[in-house]
């Protein structure tokens, strides 16, 4: 009853990178929530602008307020800095709330579609695929998508907005230093892309192994599986199989 091998799902061909059609289908999931999405973008813009204010205020404090000994202006700058920090804190809470709200609505729709799709499969499909692996795909893979929808996409949008606004401010302050930073940017981008590809490959392998682990547990810990295991004295064999898969996941 060993199930250490990858399941049937692992033998299905997978694209090496997202295709354009899949990306467009993912974007269409946000269309019913476009109003909340636009509000989220506005909040991200507000956070990005508020995040640049403290640095500019510190420059004013050091270059002008301290140099002139103007305590009134110094107090105003400090109050403005505290206000910008408050705006970022409140904006961060609002950003998290909206991204989670949108993400959970999208995940609800995806779960509905997936359940109805699987319910309409033929009996041959159910006999060809292990129950534990199917349930793992529904739970674990959908959970992975949930993280992308609720965190990754909003994080990417926020980083793009912040980078664009920061770049504009840097150009107005010192265009030579800005161009120097742009030249150095590929030095950080290339290693990030290499590590990203490695992480994607390992994550895919983990998902496959977790599916195998769930299948092993479903087959050995169910009533019928436990009865069969104890009847043939396969407890140690099942424990060894479980340990092997768990070690690969680690």
Short mmCIF file of C-alpha atoms in Angstrom, two decimals:
data_model
loop_
_atom_site.label_atom_id
_atom_site.label_comp_id
_atom_site.label_asym_id
_atom_site.label_seq_id
_atom_site.Cartn_x
_atom_site.Cartn_y
_atom_site.Cartn_z
CA UNK A 1 0.00 0.00 0.00
CA UNK A 2 2.92 2.34 -0.48
CA UNK A 3 2.01 5.74 -1.87
CA UNK A 4 5.44 7.39 -1.76
CA UNK A 5 5.36 7.82 -5.52
CA UNK A 6 3.92 11.04 -6.98
CA UNK A 7 0.22 10.83 -7.75
CA UNK A 8 -1.45 10.96 -11.12
CA UNK A 9 -1.72 14.72 -10.94
CA UNK A 10 2.10 14.97 -10.99
CA UNK A 11 2.21 13.32 -14.44
CA UNK A 12 0.07 15.98 -16.06
CA UNK A 13 2.02 18.44 -18.22
CA UNK A 14 2.41 21.87 -16.69
CA UNK A 15 3.47 25.06 -18.48
CA UNK A 16 6.87 26.35 -17.48
CA UNK A 17 5.50 29.84 -17.05
CA UNK A 18 2.05 31.47 -17.06
CA UNK A 19 0.65 31.97 -20.54
CA UNK A 20 -1.02 35.19 -21.60
CA UNK A 21 -4.47 33.65 -21.71
CA UNK A 22 -4.23 32.39 -18.14
CA UNK A 23 -3.08 35.80 -16.95
CA UNK A 24 -6.00 37.52 -18.69
CA UNK A 25 -8.44 35.01 -17.18
CA UNK A 26 -7.03 35.82 -13.75
CA UNK A 27 -7.48 39.54 -14.33
CA UNK A 28 -11.10 39.01 -15.35
CA UNK A 29 -11.78 37.64 -11.89
CA UNK A 30 -11.29 41.18 -10.55
CA UNK A 31 -13.86 42.76 -12.87
CA UNK A 32 -16.88 42.19 -10.57
CA UNK A 33 -14.91 43.93 -7.82
CA UNK A 34 -13.48 46.78 -9.88
CA UNK A 35 -14.85 49.48 -7.58
CA UNK A 36 -13.12 48.02 -4.55
CA UNK A 37 -10.03 47.47 -6.68
CA UNK A 38 -9.96 51.14 -7.73
CA UNK A 39 -10.38 52.16 -4.09
CA UNK A 40 -7.48 49.87 -3.21
CA UNK A 41 -5.31 51.53 -5.86
CA UNK A 42 -6.20 54.96 -4.47
CA UNK A 43 -5.20 53.86 -0.96
CA UNK A 44 -1.94 52.47 -2.28
CA UNK A 45 -1.22 55.82 -3.92
CA UNK A 46 -1.97 57.61 -0.65
CA UNK A 47 0.36 55.30 1.27
CA UNK A 48 3.09 55.77 -1.32
CA UNK A 49 2.91 59.55 -1.11
CA UNK A 50 2.73 59.50 2.69
CA UNK A 51 5.75 57.21 2.80
CA UNK A 52 7.90 59.80 1.03
CA UNK A 53 6.84 62.69 3.27
CA UNK A 54 9.00 61.81 6.33
CA UNK A 55 12.21 61.76 4.29
CA UNK A 56 11.45 65.17 2.77
CA UNK A 57 10.47 66.57 6.17
CA UNK A 58 13.69 65.33 7.74
CA UNK A 59 15.60 67.19 5.04
CA UNK A 60 13.67 70.36 5.88
CA UNK A 61 14.32 69.88 9.60
CA UNK A 62 18.07 69.41 9.20
CA UNK A 63 18.70 71.96 6.45
CA UNK A 64 16.34 74.75 7.52
CA UNK A 65 14.66 74.41 10.94
CA UNK A 66 17.80 73.51 12.87
CA UNK A 67 19.99 75.90 10.92
CA UNK A 68 17.64 78.88 11.45
CA UNK A 69 16.73 77.94 15.02
CA UNK A 70 13.04 78.29 14.17
CA UNK A 71 11.29 76.26 16.89
CA UNK A 72 7.80 77.00 15.57
CA UNK A 73 8.63 75.63 12.16
CA UNK A 74 10.38 72.65 13.78
CA UNK A 75 7.23 71.80 15.75
CA UNK A 76 5.08 72.02 12.63
CA UNK A 77 7.41 69.74 10.71
CA UNK A 78 7.39 67.19 13.52
CA UNK A 79 3.58 67.27 13.67
CA UNK A 80 3.43 66.81 9.89
CA UNK A 81 5.80 63.85 10.14
CA UNK A 82 3.64 62.25 12.84
CA UNK A 83 0.59 62.85 10.66
CA UNK A 84 2.20 61.12 7.68
CA UNK A 85 3.05 58.11 9.86
CA UNK A 86 -0.57 58.00 11.07
CA UNK A 87 -1.83 58.12 7.48
CA UNK A 88 0.45 55.25 6.51
CA UNK A 89 -0.72 53.17 9.49
CA UNK A 90 -4.41 53.71 8.78
CA UNK A 91 -3.85 53.26 5.06
CA UNK A 92 -2.03 49.98 5.68
CA UNK A 93 -4.98 48.64 7.65
CA UNK A 94 -7.38 49.73 4.90
CA UNK A 95 -5.17 48.19 2.22
CA UNK A 96 -5.04 44.86 4.04
CA UNK A 97 -8.80 44.89 4.61
CA UNK A 98 -9.64 45.64 0.98
CA UNK A 99 -7.14 43.17 -0.46
CA UNK A 100 -8.50 40.46 1.82
CA UNK A 101 -12.09 41.39 0.97
CA UNK A 102 -11.46 41.21 -2.76
CA UNK A 103 -9.37 38.08 -2.45
CA UNK A 104 -11.91 36.19 -0.37
CA UNK A 105 -14.72 37.07 -2.79
CA UNK A 106 -12.63 35.77 -5.69
CA UNK A 107 -11.71 32.61 -3.79
CA UNK A 108 -15.37 31.96 -3.01
CA UNK A 109 -16.15 32.05 -6.72
CA UNK A 110 -13.18 29.83 -7.58
CA UNK A 111 -14.15 27.25 -4.97
CA UNK A 112 -17.70 27.18 -6.31
CA UNK A 113 -16.48 26.68 -9.88
CA UNK A 114 -13.98 23.99 -8.90
CA UNK A 115 -16.49 22.02 -6.82
CA UNK A 116 -19.13 22.10 -9.57
CA UNK A 117 -16.53 21.15 -12.17
CA UNK A 118 -15.32 18.16 -10.16
CA UNK A 119 -18.89 17.13 -9.39
CA UNK A 120 -19.55 16.91 -13.12
CA UNK A 121 -16.60 14.60 -13.87
CA UNK A 122 -17.25 11.04 -15.03
CA UNK A 123 -16.97 8.02 -12.75
CA UNK A 124 -13.89 6.95 -14.69
CA UNK A 125 -12.15 10.11 -13.52
CA UNK A 126 -12.98 9.39 -9.87
CA UNK A 127 -11.69 5.82 -10.14
CA UNK A 128 -8.48 6.99 -11.84
CA UNK A 129 -7.57 9.57 -9.18
CA UNK A 130 -7.05 9.04 -5.48
CA UNK A 131 -9.51 10.79 -3.17
CA UNK A 132 -6.86 12.19 -0.85
CA UNK A 133 -4.95 13.75 -3.73
CA UNK A 134 -8.09 15.32 -5.16
CA UNK A 135 -8.99 16.84 -1.79
CA UNK A 136 -5.43 18.08 -1.38
CA UNK A 137 -5.60 19.86 -4.72
CA UNK A 138 -8.83 21.54 -3.71
CA UNK A 139 -7.56 22.62 -0.30
CA UNK A 140 -3.83 23.25 -0.70
CA UNK A 141 -3.67 24.51 -4.27
CA UNK A 142 -6.64 26.80 -3.76
CA UNK A 143 -5.01 28.07 -0.56
CA UNK A 144 -1.86 28.87 -2.54
CA UNK A 145 -3.93 30.81 -5.07
CA UNK A 146 -5.59 32.62 -2.19
CA UNK A 147 -2.21 33.91 -1.02
CA UNK A 148 -1.46 35.21 -4.50
CA UNK A 149 -4.81 36.96 -4.83
CA UNK A 150 -4.93 38.49 -1.35
CA UNK A 151 -1.27 39.37 -0.82
CA UNK A 152 1.00 39.01 -3.85
CA UNK A 153 -1.04 40.96 -6.40
CA UNK A 154 -1.71 43.87 -4.05
CA UNK A 155 1.94 43.81 -2.97
CA UNK A 156 3.14 43.98 -6.57
CA UNK A 157 0.78 46.85 -7.29
CA UNK A 158 1.95 48.72 -4.21
CA UNK A 159 5.61 48.21 -5.09
CA UNK A 160 5.08 49.47 -8.64
CA UNK A 161 3.28 52.57 -7.42
CA UNK A 162 5.85 53.29 -4.72
CA UNK A 163 8.73 52.76 -7.16
CA UNK A 164 7.17 55.10 -9.72
CA UNK A 165 6.49 57.90 -7.24
CA UNK A 166 9.91 57.50 -5.61
CA UNK A 167 11.58 57.63 -9.01
CA UNK A 168 9.77 60.86 -9.84
CA UNK A 169 10.77 62.48 -6.56
CA UNK A 170 14.37 61.36 -6.99
CA UNK A 171 14.49 62.90 -10.46
CA UNK A 172 13.37 66.26 -9.09
CA UNK A 173 15.95 66.14 -6.29
CA UNK A 174 19.02 64.82 -8.13
CA UNK A 175 18.70 63.39 -11.62
CA UNK A 176 22.35 62.27 -11.79
CA UNK A 177 22.07 60.13 -8.66
CA UNK A 178 18.76 58.78 -9.95
CA UNK A 179 20.31 57.61 -13.22
CA UNK A 180 23.15 56.01 -11.27
CA UNK A 181 20.59 54.03 -9.22
CA UNK A 182 18.78 52.97 -12.39
CA UNK A 183 22.04 51.61 -13.84
CA UNK A 184 22.58 49.52 -10.69
CA UNK A 185 19.02 48.16 -10.72
CA UNK A 186 19.75 45.10 -12.97
CA UNK A 187 22.40 43.97 -10.47
CA UNK A 188 19.58 43.35 -7.97
CA UNK A 189 17.01 42.19 -10.53
CA UNK A 190 18.99 39.32 -12.08
CA UNK A 191 19.62 37.39 -8.82
CA UNK A 192 15.98 37.94 -7.81
CA UNK A 193 14.76 36.37 -11.07
CA UNK A 194 17.09 33.39 -10.64
CA UNK A 195 15.93 32.77 -7.08
CA UNK A 196 12.31 33.30 -8.16
CA UNK A 197 12.56 30.52 -10.75
CA UNK A 198 14.10 28.19 -8.18
CA UNK A 199 11.39 29.00 -5.66
CA UNK A 200 8.65 28.39 -8.23
CA UNK A 201 10.13 24.99 -9.10
CA UNK A 202 10.43 23.92 -5.47
CA UNK A 203 6.94 25.17 -4.65
CA UNK A 204 5.48 23.05 -7.44
CA UNK A 205 7.31 19.99 -6.10
CA UNK A 206 6.05 20.71 -2.59
CA UNK A 207 2.45 20.88 -3.83
CA UNK A 208 2.88 17.49 -5.50
CA UNK A 209 4.38 15.92 -2.40
CA UNK A 210 1.69 17.38 -0.13
CA UNK A 211 -0.91 15.80 -2.42
CA UNK A 212 0.85 12.45 -2.05
CA UNK A 213 1.00 12.93 1.74
CA UNK A 214 -2.73 13.59 1.93
CA UNK A 215 -3.42 10.53 -0.20
CA UNK A 216 -1.26 8.41 2.10
CA UNK A 217 -3.13 9.68 5.17
CA UNK A 218 -6.55 9.23 3.55
CA UNK A 219 -5.72 5.65 2.55
CA UNK A 220 -4.13 4.61 5.85
CA UNK A 221 -6.13 6.55 8.45
CA UNK A 222 -9.64 5.99 7.12
CA UNK A 223 -11.71 3.22 8.69
CA UNK A 224 -11.23 0.83 5.78
CA UNK A 225 -7.55 1.76 5.39
CA UNK A 226 -6.78 1.33 9.09
CA UNK A 227 -8.58 -2.03 9.14
CA UNK A 228 -6.60 -3.25 6.12
CA UNK A 229 -3.31 -1.97 7.53
CA UNK A 230 -3.79 -3.67 10.90
CA UNK A 231 -5.05 -6.88 9.29
CA UNK A 232 -1.86 -7.29 7.27
CA UNK A 233 0.48 -5.81 9.89
CA UNK A 234 1.57 -2.90 7.69
CA UNK A 235 1.75 -0.22 10.40
CA UNK A 236 5.53 0.12 10.18
CA UNK A 237 5.42 0.21 6.39
CA UNK A 238 2.81 2.96 6.39
CA UNK A 239 4.77 4.95 8.99
CA UNK A 240 7.91 4.64 6.86
CA UNK A 241 6.05 5.84 3.76
CA UNK A 242 4.67 8.80 5.69
CA UNK A 243 8.11 9.65 7.03
CA UNK A 244 9.66 9.51 3.56
CA UNK A 245 7.14 11.91 2.04
CA UNK A 246 7.32 14.26 5.04
CA UNK A 247 11.11 14.38 4.73
CA UNK A 248 10.89 15.27 1.05
CA UNK A 249 8.47 18.10 1.87
CA UNK A 250 10.90 19.38 4.49
#
